[in-house]
């Protein structure tokens, strides 16, 4: 009887030791933020701990994702976008590559949100995000900047016209009717594009934002483009016939930028 008891205790202790060892690696992976996958340990208490670790890992991953991605649209959020832009600018300066930032604002979205409610507004924003992702290249990065504003990094550009073409593709896609739960809805968009390879991230974003401000101020439904010392504007609608008419991305009128020392206009854009 005594030998049987000792043998049982030894077996039990061996199982406990193996179960504890089986929890060490997942616990370390959890501490590093890595995914946790724990097989059954054949010990009730250890399996309960394993379940708790797995749940904690899932919550941690969800929290990390929420810290870097917009929960509504699934796009990159502005914090991660800023980090990625800084990294891309460093690469562009080192490799002498061209980069642009597109700042997109939806025209008339506020009226949809006010008239039909937030649920419909959120549905519209998700649909817009899908179209923006469909209009950019695999190497580009799209983010929700906040509210009804979106931003895009276009890197490794062969020419400025390539980014302008992406801007037109996005605008034309957004201009198509959206089939929402309430029916068909149309919205427009204004886009500001800033080019640069040596600017800091905040400066490039600010230039794109100022270009967007000019687009909104000049009648919406437009693309405004800023380079280091020049700006261009591309009207994209023909008021004489009342129908939107796309313009080739290579057609734009060059004009001088406002004085660099002049304080930028306050960013209080029309909706």
PDB file of C-alpha atoms in Angstrom:
ATOM      1  CA  UNK A   1       0.000   0.000   0.000  1.00  0.00           C
ATOM      2  CA  UNK A   2       2.823   2.331   0.897  1.00  0.00           C
ATOM      3  CA  UNK A   3       4.612   1.614  -2.374  1.00  0.00           C
ATOM      4  CA  UNK A   4       1.404   2.158  -4.289  1.00  0.00           C
ATOM      5  CA  UNK A   5       0.906   5.511  -2.554  1.00  0.00           C
ATOM      6  CA  UNK A   6       4.455   6.593  -3.313  1.00  0.00           C
ATOM      7  CA  UNK A   7       4.097   5.561  -6.954  1.00  0.00           C
ATOM      8  CA  UNK A   8       0.821   7.525  -7.261  1.00  0.00           C
ATOM      9  CA  UNK A   9       2.412  10.584  -5.636  1.00  0.00           C
ATOM     10  CA  UNK A  10       5.381  10.356  -7.986  1.00  0.00           C
ATOM     11  CA  UNK A  11       3.085  10.093 -11.021  1.00  0.00           C
ATOM     12  CA  UNK A  12       1.002  13.006  -9.798  1.00  0.00           C
ATOM     13  CA  UNK A  13       4.072  15.118  -9.149  1.00  0.00           C
ATOM     14  CA  UNK A  14       5.460  14.306 -12.578  1.00  0.00           C
ATOM     15  CA  UNK A  15       2.231  15.437 -14.227  1.00  0.00           C
ATOM     16  CA  UNK A  16       2.229  18.672 -12.216  1.00  0.00           C
ATOM     17  CA  UNK A  17       5.861  19.349 -13.106  1.00  0.00           C
ATOM     18  CA  UNK A  18       5.191  18.768 -16.820  1.00  0.00           C
ATOM     19  CA  UNK A  19       2.082  20.966 -16.667  1.00  0.00           C
ATOM     20  CA  UNK A  20       4.035  23.791 -15.029  1.00  0.00           C
ATOM     21  CA  UNK A  21       6.768  23.475 -17.649  1.00  0.00           C
ATOM     22  CA  UNK A  22       4.082  23.592 -20.331  1.00  0.00           C
ATOM     23  CA  UNK A  23       2.918  26.970 -18.980  1.00  0.00           C
ATOM     24  CA  UNK A  24       6.327  28.639 -18.769  1.00  0.00           C
ATOM     25  CA  UNK A  25       6.845  29.258 -22.510  1.00  0.00           C
ATOM     26  CA  UNK A  26       3.285  30.555 -23.139  1.00  0.00           C
ATOM     27  CA  UNK A  27       3.642  32.881 -20.137  1.00  0.00           C
ATOM     28  CA  UNK A  28       6.874  34.285 -21.603  1.00  0.00           C
ATOM     29  CA  UNK A  29       5.234  34.636 -25.042  1.00  0.00           C
ATOM     30  CA  UNK A  30       2.356  36.515 -23.435  1.00  0.00           C
ATOM     31  CA  UNK A  31       4.828  38.880 -21.817  1.00  0.00           C
ATOM     32  CA  UNK A  32       6.334  39.590 -25.249  1.00  0.00           C
ATOM     33  CA  UNK A  33       2.936  40.112 -26.842  1.00  0.00           C
ATOM     34  CA  UNK A  34       3.256  37.009 -29.032  1.00  0.00           C
ATOM     35  CA  UNK A  35       0.291  34.708 -29.829  1.00  0.00           C
ATOM     36  CA  UNK A  36      -0.285  31.995 -27.233  1.00  0.00           C
ATOM     37  CA  UNK A  37      -1.195  28.418 -28.142  1.00  0.00           C
ATOM     38  CA  UNK A  38      -1.327  25.937 -25.251  1.00  0.00           C
ATOM     39  CA  UNK A  39      -2.258  22.274 -25.847  1.00  0.00           C
ATOM     40  CA  UNK A  40      -4.255  20.338 -23.212  1.00  0.00           C
ATOM     41  CA  UNK A  41      -2.069  19.638 -20.158  1.00  0.00           C
ATOM     42  CA  UNK A  42      -4.257  16.862 -18.698  1.00  0.00           C
ATOM     43  CA  UNK A  43      -4.413  18.591 -15.327  1.00  0.00           C
ATOM     44  CA  UNK A  44      -7.521  20.527 -14.354  1.00  0.00           C
ATOM     45  CA  UNK A  45      -5.776  23.346 -12.529  1.00  0.00           C
ATOM     46  CA  UNK A  46      -3.106  23.745 -15.221  1.00  0.00           C
ATOM     47  CA  UNK A  47      -5.713  23.714 -17.986  1.00  0.00           C
ATOM     48  CA  UNK A  48      -7.590  26.483 -16.166  1.00  0.00           C
ATOM     49  CA  UNK A  49      -4.400  28.555 -15.994  1.00  0.00           C
ATOM     50  CA  UNK A  50      -3.779  27.833 -19.695  1.00  0.00           C
ATOM     51  CA  UNK A  51      -7.285  29.033 -20.532  1.00  0.00           C
ATOM     52  CA  UNK A  52      -6.686  32.229 -18.558  1.00  0.00           C
ATOM     53  CA  UNK A  53      -3.376  32.825 -20.368  1.00  0.00           C
ATOM     54  CA  UNK A  54      -5.004  32.269 -23.756  1.00  0.00           C
ATOM     55  CA  UNK A  55      -7.789  34.718 -22.923  1.00  0.00           C
ATOM     56  CA  UNK A  56      -5.263  37.277 -21.670  1.00  0.00           C
ATOM     57  CA  UNK A  57      -3.265  36.903 -24.892  1.00  0.00           C
ATOM     58  CA  UNK A  58      -6.412  37.442 -26.979  1.00  0.00           C
ATOM     59  CA  UNK A  59      -7.314  40.579 -25.023  1.00  0.00           C
ATOM     60  CA  UNK A  60      -3.759  41.891 -25.325  1.00  0.00           C
ATOM     61  CA  UNK A  61      -3.727  41.367 -29.095  1.00  0.00           C
ATOM     62  CA  UNK A  62      -7.107  43.062 -29.381  1.00  0.00           C
ATOM     63  CA  UNK A  63      -5.818  45.990 -27.322  1.00  0.00           C
ATOM     64  CA  UNK A  64      -2.644  46.258 -29.429  1.00  0.00           C
ATOM     65  CA  UNK A  65      -4.687  46.180 -32.633  1.00  0.00           C
ATOM     66  CA  UNK A  66      -7.009  48.862 -31.281  1.00  0.00           C
ATOM     67  CA  UNK A  67      -4.013  51.042 -30.459  1.00  0.00           C
ATOM     68  CA  UNK A  68      -2.813  50.951 -34.075  1.00  0.00           C
ATOM     69  CA  UNK A  69      -5.939  50.505 -36.213  1.00  0.00           C
ATOM     70  CA  UNK A  70      -9.246  52.307 -36.511  1.00  0.00           C
ATOM     71  CA  UNK A  71     -11.932  50.092 -35.018  1.00  0.00           C
ATOM     72  CA  UNK A  72     -14.663  51.298 -37.391  1.00  0.00           C
ATOM     73  CA  UNK A  73     -12.924  50.989 -40.751  1.00  0.00           C
ATOM     74  CA  UNK A  74     -10.023  48.637 -40.005  1.00  0.00           C
ATOM     75  CA  UNK A  75      -7.596  51.136 -41.530  1.00  0.00           C
ATOM     76  CA  UNK A  76      -4.382  52.263 -39.860  1.00  0.00           C
ATOM     77  CA  UNK A  77      -5.049  54.982 -37.268  1.00  0.00           C
ATOM     78  CA  UNK A  78      -3.305  58.347 -37.187  1.00  0.00           C
ATOM     79  CA  UNK A  79      -0.748  57.289 -34.558  1.00  0.00           C
ATOM     80  CA  UNK A  80       0.573  54.346 -36.579  1.00  0.00           C
ATOM     81  CA  UNK A  81       0.264  56.385 -39.787  1.00  0.00           C
ATOM     82  CA  UNK A  82       2.554  59.053 -38.358  1.00  0.00           C
ATOM     83  CA  UNK A  83       5.136  56.448 -37.348  1.00  0.00           C
ATOM     84  CA  UNK A  84       5.011  54.801 -40.770  1.00  0.00           C
ATOM     85  CA  UNK A  85       5.330  58.166 -42.519  1.00  0.00           C
ATOM     86  CA  UNK A  86       8.433  59.073 -40.512  1.00  0.00           C
ATOM     87  CA  UNK A  87       9.976  55.718 -41.425  1.00  0.00           C
ATOM     88  CA  UNK A  88       9.120  56.106 -45.125  1.00  0.00           C
ATOM     89  CA  UNK A  89      10.486  59.651 -45.249  1.00  0.00           C
ATOM     90  CA  UNK A  90      13.791  58.448 -43.807  1.00  0.00           C
ATOM     91  CA  UNK A  91      13.979  55.776 -46.530  1.00  0.00           C
ATOM     92  CA  UNK A  92      13.070  58.259 -49.264  1.00  0.00           C
ATOM     93  CA  UNK A  93      15.750  60.718 -48.168  1.00  0.00           C
ATOM     94  CA  UNK A  94      18.357  57.962 -48.066  1.00  0.00           C
ATOM     95  CA  UNK A  95      17.377  56.387 -51.401  1.00  0.00           C
ATOM     96  CA  UNK A  96      16.332  59.646 -53.132  1.00  0.00           C
ATOM     97  CA  UNK A  97      12.797  58.408 -53.789  1.00  0.00           C
ATOM     98  CA  UNK A  98       9.658  60.506 -54.160  1.00  0.00           C
ATOM     99  CA  UNK A  99       6.808  60.273 -51.640  1.00  0.00           C
ATOM    100  CA  UNK A 100       3.428  61.944 -51.335  1.00  0.00           C
ATOM    101  CA  UNK A 101       0.661  62.260 -48.776  1.00  0.00           C
ATOM    102  CA  UNK A 102      -2.967  62.464 -49.877  1.00  0.00           C
ATOM    103  CA  UNK A 103      -5.421  64.078 -47.463  1.00  0.00           C
ATOM    104  CA  UNK A 104      -9.021  63.186 -48.314  1.00  0.00           C
ATOM    105  CA  UNK A 105     -12.132  64.846 -46.898  1.00  0.00           C
ATOM    106  CA  UNK A 106     -15.707  63.818 -47.713  1.00  0.00           C
ATOM    107  CA  UNK A 107     -17.921  66.611 -49.047  1.00  0.00           C
ATOM    108  CA  UNK A 108     -21.453  66.609 -47.652  1.00  0.00           C
ATOM    109  CA  UNK A 109     -20.948  63.712 -45.260  1.00  0.00           C
ATOM    110  CA  UNK A 110     -22.200  65.727 -42.282  1.00  0.00           C
ATOM    111  CA  UNK A 111     -25.638  66.112 -43.867  1.00  0.00           C
ATOM    112  CA  UNK A 112     -25.875  62.329 -44.346  1.00  0.00           C
ATOM    113  CA  UNK A 113     -24.864  61.745 -40.747  1.00  0.00           C
ATOM    114  CA  UNK A 114     -27.298  64.374 -39.442  1.00  0.00           C
ATOM    115  CA  UNK A 115     -30.192  63.244 -41.642  1.00  0.00           C
ATOM    116  CA  UNK A 116     -29.897  59.461 -41.314  1.00  0.00           C
ATOM    117  CA  UNK A 117     -28.041  58.997 -38.036  1.00  0.00           C
ATOM    118  CA  UNK A 118     -24.715  57.659 -36.911  1.00  0.00           C
ATOM    119  CA  UNK A 119     -25.381  54.045 -37.888  1.00  0.00           C
ATOM    120  CA  UNK A 120     -25.802  55.001 -41.540  1.00  0.00           C
ATOM    121  CA  UNK A 121     -22.869  57.390 -41.269  1.00  0.00           C
ATOM    122  CA  UNK A 122     -20.644  54.611 -39.947  1.00  0.00           C
ATOM    123  CA  UNK A 123     -21.795  52.301 -42.733  1.00  0.00           C
ATOM    124  CA  UNK A 124     -20.875  54.985 -45.250  1.00  0.00           C
ATOM    125  CA  UNK A 125     -17.413  55.490 -43.709  1.00  0.00           C
ATOM    126  CA  UNK A 126     -16.699  51.763 -43.874  1.00  0.00           C
ATOM    127  CA  UNK A 127     -17.727  51.716 -47.532  1.00  0.00           C
ATOM    128  CA  UNK A 128     -15.518  54.728 -48.269  1.00  0.00           C
ATOM    129  CA  UNK A 129     -12.559  53.033 -46.558  1.00  0.00           C
ATOM    130  CA  UNK A 130     -13.065  49.966 -48.753  1.00  0.00           C
ATOM    131  CA  UNK A 131     -13.046  52.081 -51.905  1.00  0.00           C
ATOM    132  CA  UNK A 132      -9.939  53.970 -50.832  1.00  0.00           C
ATOM    133  CA  UNK A 133      -8.112  50.678 -50.235  1.00  0.00           C
ATOM    134  CA  UNK A 134      -9.255  49.533 -53.668  1.00  0.00           C
ATOM    135  CA  UNK A 135      -7.894  52.671 -55.302  1.00  0.00           C
ATOM    136  CA  UNK A 136      -4.333  52.518 -53.974  1.00  0.00           C
ATOM    137  CA  UNK A 137      -1.377  50.259 -54.689  1.00  0.00           C
ATOM    138  CA  UNK A 138      -0.236  47.407 -52.454  1.00  0.00           C
ATOM    139  CA  UNK A 139       2.761  49.468 -51.376  1.00  0.00           C
ATOM    140  CA  UNK A 140       0.605  52.421 -50.263  1.00  0.00           C
ATOM    141  CA  UNK A 141      -0.822  52.933 -46.778  1.00  0.00           C
ATOM    142  CA  UNK A 142      -4.334  54.233 -46.085  1.00  0.00           C
ATOM    143  CA  UNK A 143      -5.439  55.526 -42.683  1.00  0.00           C
ATOM    144  CA  UNK A 144      -8.464  57.122 -41.119  1.00  0.00           C
ATOM    145  CA  UNK A 145      -7.318  60.503 -39.875  1.00  0.00           C
ATOM    146  CA  UNK A 146     -10.493  61.170 -37.903  1.00  0.00           C
ATOM    147  CA  UNK A 147     -14.163  61.879 -38.544  1.00  0.00           C
ATOM    148  CA  UNK A 148     -14.701  61.820 -42.310  1.00  0.00           C
ATOM    149  CA  UNK A 149     -11.044  62.455 -43.172  1.00  0.00           C
ATOM    150  CA  UNK A 150      -8.587  59.906 -44.551  1.00  0.00           C
ATOM    151  CA  UNK A 151      -4.904  60.018 -45.446  1.00  0.00           C
ATOM    152  CA  UNK A 152      -2.741  57.935 -47.775  1.00  0.00           C
ATOM    153  CA  UNK A 153       1.022  57.484 -48.098  1.00  0.00           C
ATOM    154  CA  UNK A 154       2.150  56.895 -51.681  1.00  0.00           C
ATOM    155  CA  UNK A 155       5.785  55.810 -51.771  1.00  0.00           C
ATOM    156  CA  UNK A 156       8.265  54.716 -54.454  1.00  0.00           C
ATOM    157  CA  UNK A 157       6.672  57.038 -57.001  1.00  0.00           C
ATOM    158  CA  UNK A 158       8.057  57.002 -60.525  1.00  0.00           C
ATOM    159  CA  UNK A 159       6.560  60.458 -61.129  1.00  0.00           C
ATOM    160  CA  UNK A 160       4.292  63.007 -59.478  1.00  0.00           C
ATOM    161  CA  UNK A 161       1.612  62.130 -62.035  1.00  0.00           C
ATOM    162  CA  UNK A 162       1.393  58.662 -60.495  1.00  0.00           C
ATOM    163  CA  UNK A 163       0.194  60.066 -57.153  1.00  0.00           C
ATOM    164  CA  UNK A 164      -2.162  62.458 -58.955  1.00  0.00           C
ATOM    165  CA  UNK A 165      -3.642  59.516 -60.861  1.00  0.00           C
ATOM    166  CA  UNK A 166      -4.167  57.673 -57.552  1.00  0.00           C
ATOM    167  CA  UNK A 167      -5.949  60.746 -56.204  1.00  0.00           C
ATOM    168  CA  UNK A 168      -8.282  60.849 -59.217  1.00  0.00           C
ATOM    169  CA  UNK A 169      -8.919  57.117 -58.929  1.00  0.00           C
ATOM    170  CA  UNK A 170      -9.899  57.497 -55.272  1.00  0.00           C
ATOM    171  CA  UNK A 171     -12.119  60.518 -55.926  1.00  0.00           C
ATOM    172  CA  UNK A 172     -13.879  58.903 -58.855  1.00  0.00           C
ATOM    173  CA  UNK A 173     -14.472  55.733 -56.820  1.00  0.00           C
ATOM    174  CA  UNK A 174     -15.938  57.677 -53.895  1.00  0.00           C
ATOM    175  CA  UNK A 175     -18.186  59.623 -56.294  1.00  0.00           C
ATOM    176  CA  UNK A 176     -19.974  56.425 -57.371  1.00  0.00           C
ATOM    177  CA  UNK A 177     -23.296  55.706 -55.580  1.00  0.00           C
ATOM    178  CA  UNK A 178     -23.127  53.845 -52.278  1.00  0.00           C
ATOM    179  CA  UNK A 179     -25.726  51.134 -51.743  1.00  0.00           C
ATOM    180  CA  UNK A 180     -26.480  51.556 -48.041  1.00  0.00           C
ATOM    181  CA  UNK A 181     -29.273  50.169 -45.887  1.00  0.00           C
ATOM    182  CA  UNK A 182     -31.347  53.310 -46.513  1.00  0.00           C
ATOM    183  CA  UNK A 183     -30.816  53.114 -50.272  1.00  0.00           C
ATOM    184  CA  UNK A 184     -28.458  54.758 -52.745  1.00  0.00           C
ATOM    185  CA  UNK A 185     -26.332  57.633 -51.424  1.00  0.00           C
ATOM    186  CA  UNK A 186     -23.897  59.893 -53.268  1.00  0.00           C
ATOM    187  CA  UNK A 187     -21.084  61.908 -51.734  1.00  0.00           C
ATOM    188  CA  UNK A 188     -18.118  63.786 -53.140  1.00  0.00           C
ATOM    189  CA  UNK A 189     -14.586  64.321 -51.880  1.00  0.00           C
ATOM    190  CA  UNK A 190     -11.842  66.919 -51.861  1.00  0.00           C
ATOM    191  CA  UNK A 191      -8.187  65.886 -51.846  1.00  0.00           C
ATOM    192  CA  UNK A 192      -4.972  67.676 -50.983  1.00  0.00           C
ATOM    193  CA  UNK A 193      -1.705  66.129 -52.183  1.00  0.00           C
ATOM    194  CA  UNK A 194       1.730  67.100 -50.850  1.00  0.00           C
ATOM    195  CA  UNK A 195       5.025  65.869 -52.277  1.00  0.00           C
ATOM    196  CA  UNK A 196       8.344  65.683 -50.499  1.00  0.00           C
ATOM    197  CA  UNK A 197      11.252  63.475 -49.624  1.00  0.00           C
ATOM    198  CA  UNK A 198      13.150  65.523 -47.033  1.00  0.00           C
ATOM    199  CA  UNK A 199      10.291  67.115 -45.096  1.00  0.00           C
ATOM    200  CA  UNK A 200       9.437  65.933 -41.629  1.00  0.00           C
ATOM    201  CA  UNK A 201       6.216  63.994 -41.164  1.00  0.00           C
ATOM    202  CA  UNK A 202       4.341  66.838 -39.451  1.00  0.00           C
ATOM    203  CA  UNK A 203       5.399  69.301 -42.144  1.00  0.00           C
ATOM    204  CA  UNK A 204       4.298  67.055 -45.005  1.00  0.00           C
ATOM    205  CA  UNK A 205       0.944  66.330 -43.352  1.00  0.00           C
ATOM    206  CA  UNK A 206       0.432  70.061 -42.748  1.00  0.00           C
ATOM    207  CA  UNK A 207       1.124  70.848 -46.423  1.00  0.00           C
ATOM    208  CA  UNK A 208      -1.369  68.204 -47.543  1.00  0.00           C
ATOM    209  CA  UNK A 209      -3.890  69.633 -45.088  1.00  0.00           C
ATOM    210  CA  UNK A 210      -3.391  73.153 -46.445  1.00  0.00           C
ATOM    211  CA  UNK A 211      -3.837  71.857 -49.994  1.00  0.00           C
ATOM    212  CA  UNK A 212      -7.065  70.210 -48.883  1.00  0.00           C
ATOM    213  CA  UNK A 213      -8.178  73.487 -47.310  1.00  0.00           C
ATOM    214  CA  UNK A 214      -7.677  75.245 -50.648  1.00  0.00           C
ATOM    215  CA  UNK A 215      -9.667  72.541 -52.430  1.00  0.00           C
ATOM    216  CA  UNK A 216     -12.578  72.987 -50.020  1.00  0.00           C
ATOM    217  CA  UNK A 217     -12.366  76.764 -50.242  1.00  0.00           C
ATOM    218  CA  UNK A 218     -12.405  76.751 -54.053  1.00  0.00           C
ATOM    219  CA  UNK A 219     -15.632  74.795 -54.309  1.00  0.00           C
ATOM    220  CA  UNK A 220     -14.996  71.220 -53.140  1.00  0.00           C
ATOM    221  CA  UNK A 221     -14.825  68.214 -55.432  1.00  0.00           C
ATOM    222  CA  UNK A 222     -11.288  69.214 -56.368  1.00  0.00           C
ATOM    223  CA  UNK A 223      -7.700  68.039 -56.073  1.00  0.00           C
ATOM    224  CA  UNK A 224      -5.083  70.563 -54.940  1.00  0.00           C
ATOM    225  CA  UNK A 225      -1.406  69.675 -55.266  1.00  0.00           C
ATOM    226  CA  UNK A 226       1.586  71.192 -53.477  1.00  0.00           C
ATOM    227  CA  UNK A 227       5.244  70.643 -54.242  1.00  0.00           C
ATOM    228  CA  UNK A 228       8.159  72.183 -52.402  1.00  0.00           C
ATOM    229  CA  UNK A 229       7.757  75.597 -54.069  1.00  0.00           C
ATOM    230  CA  UNK A 230       4.752  75.247 -56.365  1.00  0.00           C
ATOM    231  CA  UNK A 231       1.136  74.238 -56.301  1.00  0.00           C
ATOM    232  CA  UNK A 232      -1.298  72.932 -58.836  1.00  0.00           C
ATOM    233  CA  UNK A 233      -5.032  72.545 -58.970  1.00  0.00           C
ATOM    234  CA  UNK A 234      -7.149  70.125 -60.943  1.00  0.00           C
ATOM    235  CA  UNK A 235     -10.871  70.925 -61.270  1.00  0.00           C
ATOM    236  CA  UNK A 236     -12.850  67.759 -61.656  1.00  0.00           C
ATOM    237  CA  UNK A 237     -16.354  68.892 -62.499  1.00  0.00           C
ATOM    238  CA  UNK A 238     -17.887  70.877 -65.310  1.00  0.00           C
ATOM    239  CA  UNK A 239     -20.490  73.316 -63.905  1.00  0.00           C
ATOM    240  CA  UNK A 240     -21.774  74.137 -67.389  1.00  0.00           C
ATOM    241  CA  UNK A 241     -23.418  70.744 -67.781  1.00  0.00           C
ATOM    242  CA  UNK A 242     -23.871  69.796 -64.133  1.00  0.00           C
ATOM    243  CA  UNK A 243     -22.246  66.413 -64.644  1.00  0.00           C
ATOM    244  CA  UNK A 244     -18.975  65.307 -63.107  1.00  0.00           C
ATOM    245  CA  UNK A 245     -16.383  64.767 -65.796  1.00  0.00           C
ATOM    246  CA  UNK A 246     -13.022  63.183 -64.922  1.00  0.00           C
ATOM    247  CA  UNK A 247      -9.943  65.055 -66.100  1.00  0.00           C
ATOM    248  CA  UNK A 248      -6.716  63.207 -67.058  1.00  0.00           C
ATOM    249  CA  UNK A 249      -4.252  63.291 -64.191  1.00  0.00           C
ATOM    250  CA  UNK A 250      -1.626  64.984 -66.335  1.00  0.00           C
ATOM    251  CA  UNK A 251      -3.814  68.054 -66.919  1.00  0.00           C
ATOM    252  CA  UNK A 252      -3.357  70.619 -64.183  1.00  0.00           C
ATOM    253  CA  UNK A 253      -2.620  74.299 -63.976  1.00  0.00           C
ATOM    254  CA  UNK A 254       0.515  75.360 -62.106  1.00  0.00           C
ATOM    255  CA  UNK A 255       0.442  78.364 -59.830  1.00  0.00           C
ATOM    256  CA  UNK A 256       2.681  79.877 -57.190  1.00  0.00           C
ATOM    257  CA  UNK A 257       2.240  78.833 -53.554  1.00  0.00           C
ATOM    258  CA  UNK A 258       1.459  81.477 -50.978  1.00  0.00           C
ATOM    259  CA  UNK A 259       4.446  83.119 -49.311  1.00  0.00           C
ATOM    260  CA  UNK A 260       6.225  80.532 -47.125  1.00  0.00           C
ATOM    261  CA  UNK A 261       6.394  83.065 -44.289  1.00  0.00           C
ATOM    262  CA  UNK A 262       2.710  83.731 -44.312  1.00  0.00           C
ATOM    263  CA  UNK A 263       0.758  82.118 -41.505  1.00  0.00           C
ATOM    264  CA  UNK A 264      -1.343  79.244 -42.817  1.00  0.00           C
ATOM    265  CA  UNK A 265      -5.076  79.755 -43.054  1.00  0.00           C
ATOM    266  CA  UNK A 266      -7.026  78.374 -40.111  1.00  0.00           C
ATOM    267  CA  UNK A 267      -8.178  74.857 -40.840  1.00  0.00           C
ATOM    268  CA  UNK A 268     -11.939  75.243 -40.553  1.00  0.00           C
ATOM    269  CA  UNK A 269     -12.995  73.602 -43.761  1.00  0.00           C
ATOM    270  CA  UNK A 270     -16.558  73.508 -45.079  1.00  0.00           C
ATOM    271  CA  UNK A 271     -18.266  70.130 -44.687  1.00  0.00           C
TER     272      UNK A 271
END
